[in-house]
Short mmCIF file of N, CA and C in Angstrom, two decimals:
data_model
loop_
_atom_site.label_atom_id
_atom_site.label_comp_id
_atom_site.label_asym_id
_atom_site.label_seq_id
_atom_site.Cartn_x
_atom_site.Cartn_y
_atom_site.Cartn_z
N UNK A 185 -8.36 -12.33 -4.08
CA UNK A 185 -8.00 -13.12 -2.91
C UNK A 185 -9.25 -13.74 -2.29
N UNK A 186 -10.58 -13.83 -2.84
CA UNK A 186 -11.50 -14.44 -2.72
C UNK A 186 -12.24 -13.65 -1.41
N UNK A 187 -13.05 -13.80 -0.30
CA UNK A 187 -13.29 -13.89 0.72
C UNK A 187 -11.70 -13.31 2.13
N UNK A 188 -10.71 -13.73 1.40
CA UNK A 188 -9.93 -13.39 2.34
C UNK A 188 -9.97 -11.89 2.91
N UNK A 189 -9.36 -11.21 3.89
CA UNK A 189 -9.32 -9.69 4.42
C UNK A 189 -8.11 -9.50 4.78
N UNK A 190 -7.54 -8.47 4.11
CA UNK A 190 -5.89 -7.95 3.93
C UNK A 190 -6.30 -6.76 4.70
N UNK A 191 -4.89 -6.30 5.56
CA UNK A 191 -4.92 -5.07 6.10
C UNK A 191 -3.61 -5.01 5.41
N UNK A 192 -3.74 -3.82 4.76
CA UNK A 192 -2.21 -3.17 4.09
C UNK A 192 -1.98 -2.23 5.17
N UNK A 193 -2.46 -1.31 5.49
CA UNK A 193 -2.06 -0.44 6.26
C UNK A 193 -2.76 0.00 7.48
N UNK A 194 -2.52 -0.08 8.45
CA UNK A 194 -3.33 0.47 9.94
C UNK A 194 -2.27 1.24 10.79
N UNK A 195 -3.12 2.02 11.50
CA UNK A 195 -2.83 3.10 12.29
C UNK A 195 -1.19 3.60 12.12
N UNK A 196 -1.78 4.40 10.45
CA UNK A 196 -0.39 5.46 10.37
C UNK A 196 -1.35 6.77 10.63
N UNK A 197 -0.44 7.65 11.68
CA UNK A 197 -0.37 8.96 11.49
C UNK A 197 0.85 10.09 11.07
N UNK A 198 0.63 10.55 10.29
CA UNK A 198 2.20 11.37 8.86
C UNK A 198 1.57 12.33 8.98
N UNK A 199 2.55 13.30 9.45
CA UNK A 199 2.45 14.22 9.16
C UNK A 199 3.61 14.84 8.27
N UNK A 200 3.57 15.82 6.87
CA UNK A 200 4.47 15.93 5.72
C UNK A 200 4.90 17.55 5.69
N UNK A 201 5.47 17.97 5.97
CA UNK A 201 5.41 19.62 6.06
C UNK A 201 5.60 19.99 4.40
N UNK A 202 5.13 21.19 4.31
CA UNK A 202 5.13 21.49 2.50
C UNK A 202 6.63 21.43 2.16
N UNK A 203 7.06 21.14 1.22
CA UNK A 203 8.56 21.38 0.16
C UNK A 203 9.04 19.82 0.70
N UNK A 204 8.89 19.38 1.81
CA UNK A 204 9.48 18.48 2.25
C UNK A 204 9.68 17.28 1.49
N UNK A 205 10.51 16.41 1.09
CA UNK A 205 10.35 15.66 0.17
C UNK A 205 10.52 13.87 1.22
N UNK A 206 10.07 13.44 0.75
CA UNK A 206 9.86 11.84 1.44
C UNK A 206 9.99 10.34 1.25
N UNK A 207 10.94 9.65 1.62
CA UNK A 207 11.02 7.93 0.80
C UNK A 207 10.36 6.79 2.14
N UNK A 208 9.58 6.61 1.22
CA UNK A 208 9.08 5.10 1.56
C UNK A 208 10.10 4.17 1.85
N UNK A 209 10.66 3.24 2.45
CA UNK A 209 10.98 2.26 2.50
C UNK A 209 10.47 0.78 3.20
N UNK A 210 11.03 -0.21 3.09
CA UNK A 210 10.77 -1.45 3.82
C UNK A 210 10.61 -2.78 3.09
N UNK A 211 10.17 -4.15 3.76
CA UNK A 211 10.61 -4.58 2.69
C UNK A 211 9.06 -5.14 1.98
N UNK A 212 9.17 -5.93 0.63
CA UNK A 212 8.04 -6.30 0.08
C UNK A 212 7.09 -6.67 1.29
N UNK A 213 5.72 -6.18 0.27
CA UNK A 213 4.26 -6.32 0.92
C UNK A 213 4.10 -5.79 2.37
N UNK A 214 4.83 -4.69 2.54
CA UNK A 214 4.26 -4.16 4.09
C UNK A 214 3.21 -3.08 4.19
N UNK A 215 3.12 -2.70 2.48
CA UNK A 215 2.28 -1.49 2.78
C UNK A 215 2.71 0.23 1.82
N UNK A 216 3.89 -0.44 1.26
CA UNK A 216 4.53 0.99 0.93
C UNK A 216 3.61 1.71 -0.29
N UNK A 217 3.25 0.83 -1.71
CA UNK A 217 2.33 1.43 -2.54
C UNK A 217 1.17 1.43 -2.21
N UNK A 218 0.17 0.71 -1.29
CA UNK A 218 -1.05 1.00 -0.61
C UNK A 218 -0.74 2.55 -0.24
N UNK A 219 -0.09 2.46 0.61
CA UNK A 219 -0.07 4.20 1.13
C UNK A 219 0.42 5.10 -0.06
N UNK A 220 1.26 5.03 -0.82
CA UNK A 220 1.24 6.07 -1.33
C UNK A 220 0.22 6.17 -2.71
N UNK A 221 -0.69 4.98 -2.86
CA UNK A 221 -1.84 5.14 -3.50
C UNK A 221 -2.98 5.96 -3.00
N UNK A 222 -2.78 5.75 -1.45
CA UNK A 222 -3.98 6.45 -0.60
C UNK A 222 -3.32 8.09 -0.37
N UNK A 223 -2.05 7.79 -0.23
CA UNK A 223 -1.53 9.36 -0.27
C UNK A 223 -2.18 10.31 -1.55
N UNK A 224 -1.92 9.77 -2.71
CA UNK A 224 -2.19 10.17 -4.17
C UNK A 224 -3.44 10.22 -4.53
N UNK A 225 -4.43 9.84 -3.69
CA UNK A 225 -6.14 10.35 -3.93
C UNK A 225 -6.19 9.16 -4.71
N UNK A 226 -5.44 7.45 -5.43
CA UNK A 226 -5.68 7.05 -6.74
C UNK A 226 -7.02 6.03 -5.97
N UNK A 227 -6.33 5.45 -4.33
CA UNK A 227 -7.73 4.64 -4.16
C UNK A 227 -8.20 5.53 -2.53
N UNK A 228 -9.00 4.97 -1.94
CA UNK A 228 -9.84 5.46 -1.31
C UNK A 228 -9.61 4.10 0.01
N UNK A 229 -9.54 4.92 0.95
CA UNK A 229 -9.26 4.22 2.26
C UNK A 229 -10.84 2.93 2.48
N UNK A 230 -11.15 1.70 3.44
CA UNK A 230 -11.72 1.56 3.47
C UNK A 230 -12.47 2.15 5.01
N UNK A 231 -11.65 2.59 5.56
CA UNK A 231 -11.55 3.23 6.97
C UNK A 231 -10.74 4.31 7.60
N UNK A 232 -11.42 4.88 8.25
CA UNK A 232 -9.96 6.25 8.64
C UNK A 232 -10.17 7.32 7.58
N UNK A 233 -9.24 8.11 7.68
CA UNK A 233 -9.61 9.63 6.57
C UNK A 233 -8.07 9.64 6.06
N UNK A 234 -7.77 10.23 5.37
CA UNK A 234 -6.64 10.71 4.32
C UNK A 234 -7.21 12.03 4.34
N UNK A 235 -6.25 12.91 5.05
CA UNK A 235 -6.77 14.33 4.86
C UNK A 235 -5.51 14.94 4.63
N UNK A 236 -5.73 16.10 3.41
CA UNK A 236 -4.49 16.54 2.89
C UNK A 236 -5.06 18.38 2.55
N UNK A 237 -3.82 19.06 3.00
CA UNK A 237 -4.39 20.29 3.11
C UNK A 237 -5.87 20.59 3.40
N UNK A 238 -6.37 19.90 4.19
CA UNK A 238 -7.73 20.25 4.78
C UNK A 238 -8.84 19.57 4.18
N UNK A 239 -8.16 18.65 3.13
CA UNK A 239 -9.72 17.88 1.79
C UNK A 239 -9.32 16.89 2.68
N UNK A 240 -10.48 15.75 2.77
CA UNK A 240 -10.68 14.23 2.77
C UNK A 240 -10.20 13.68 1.24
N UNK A 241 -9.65 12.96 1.03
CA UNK A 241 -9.44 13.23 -0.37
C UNK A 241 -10.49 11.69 -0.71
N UNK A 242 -11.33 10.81 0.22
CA UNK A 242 -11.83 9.96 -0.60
C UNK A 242 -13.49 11.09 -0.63
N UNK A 243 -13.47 12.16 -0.31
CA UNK A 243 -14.78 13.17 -1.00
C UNK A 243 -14.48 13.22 -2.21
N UNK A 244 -13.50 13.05 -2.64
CA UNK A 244 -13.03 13.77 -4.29
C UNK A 244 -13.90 12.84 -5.35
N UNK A 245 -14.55 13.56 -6.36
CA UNK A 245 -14.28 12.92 -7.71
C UNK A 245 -13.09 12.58 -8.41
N UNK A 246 -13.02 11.61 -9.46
CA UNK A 246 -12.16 11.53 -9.89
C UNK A 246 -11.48 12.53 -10.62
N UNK A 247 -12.29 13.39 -11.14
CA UNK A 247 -11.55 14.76 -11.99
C UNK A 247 -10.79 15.45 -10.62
N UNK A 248 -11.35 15.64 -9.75
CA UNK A 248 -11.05 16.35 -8.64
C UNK A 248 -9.70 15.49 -8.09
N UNK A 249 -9.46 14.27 -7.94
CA UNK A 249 -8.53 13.74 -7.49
C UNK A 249 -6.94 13.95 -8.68
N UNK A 250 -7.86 13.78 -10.21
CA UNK A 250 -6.67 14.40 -10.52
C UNK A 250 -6.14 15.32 -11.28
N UNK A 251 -7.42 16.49 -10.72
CA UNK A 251 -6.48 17.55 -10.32
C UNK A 251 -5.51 17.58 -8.71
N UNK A 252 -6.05 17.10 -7.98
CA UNK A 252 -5.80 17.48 -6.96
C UNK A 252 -3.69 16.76 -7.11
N UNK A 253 -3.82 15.74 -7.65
CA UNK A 253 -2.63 14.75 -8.35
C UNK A 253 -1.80 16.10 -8.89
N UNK A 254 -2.28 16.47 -10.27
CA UNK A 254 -1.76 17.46 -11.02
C UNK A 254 -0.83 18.84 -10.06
N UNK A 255 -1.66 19.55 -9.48
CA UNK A 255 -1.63 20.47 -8.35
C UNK A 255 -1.00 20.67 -7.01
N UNK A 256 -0.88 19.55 -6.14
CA UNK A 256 -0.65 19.58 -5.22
C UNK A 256 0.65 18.39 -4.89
N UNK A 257 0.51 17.12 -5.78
CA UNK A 257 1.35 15.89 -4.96
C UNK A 257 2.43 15.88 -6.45
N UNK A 258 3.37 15.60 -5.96
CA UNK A 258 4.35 15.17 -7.06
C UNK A 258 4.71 13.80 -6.71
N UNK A 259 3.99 13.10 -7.82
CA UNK A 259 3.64 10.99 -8.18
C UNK A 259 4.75 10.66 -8.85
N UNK A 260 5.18 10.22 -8.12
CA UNK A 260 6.13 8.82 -9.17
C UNK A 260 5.71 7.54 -8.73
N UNK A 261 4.79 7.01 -10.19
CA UNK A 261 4.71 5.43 -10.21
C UNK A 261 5.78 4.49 -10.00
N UNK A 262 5.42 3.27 -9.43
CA UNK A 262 6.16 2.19 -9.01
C UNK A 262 6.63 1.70 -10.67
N UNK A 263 5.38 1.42 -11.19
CA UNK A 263 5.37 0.44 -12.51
C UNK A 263 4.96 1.72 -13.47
N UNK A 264 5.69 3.01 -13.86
CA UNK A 264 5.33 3.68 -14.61
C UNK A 264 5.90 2.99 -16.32
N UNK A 265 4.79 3.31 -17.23
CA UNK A 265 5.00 2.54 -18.66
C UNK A 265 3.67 2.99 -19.32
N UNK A 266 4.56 3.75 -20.92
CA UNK A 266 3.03 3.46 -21.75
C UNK A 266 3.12 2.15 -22.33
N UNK A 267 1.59 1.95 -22.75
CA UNK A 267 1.62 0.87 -23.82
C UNK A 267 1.10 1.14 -25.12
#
């Protein structure tokens, strides 16, 4: 997008209690796979913290993120596909 500056997501605070299970909704481009990319450790906030059971999760390495994926979050991709 060149120079341009996108805000996908600002001032969410979620809180998720454990077992609890959760749907996104709304409609295109408001934000729904940004967050649950930032939920999922896959990208890294450019501001603010993502803190999940007590980690920052943009501290993580990538091995660490997925384990942390593996372990803790149950992911379902938008565009899941092998090639």
């Amino acid at each position: 997008m060149g120079s341009a500056q996108v805000t996908a997501v600002r001032g969410v605070t979620l809180d998720i209690n454990a077992g609890a299970y959760v749907a996104l909704t709304g409609p295109s481009g408001c934000g729904k796979s940004t967050l649950l990319h930032l939920l999922g450790a896959v990208d890294s906030p450019t501001s603010g913290r993502v803190i999940i059971d007590g980690r920052d999760t943009s501290s993580m390495s990538d091995r660490e993120a997925t384990d942390f994926r593996l372990r803790r979050i149950g992911f379902v991709f938008q565009r899941f596909y092998l090639m």
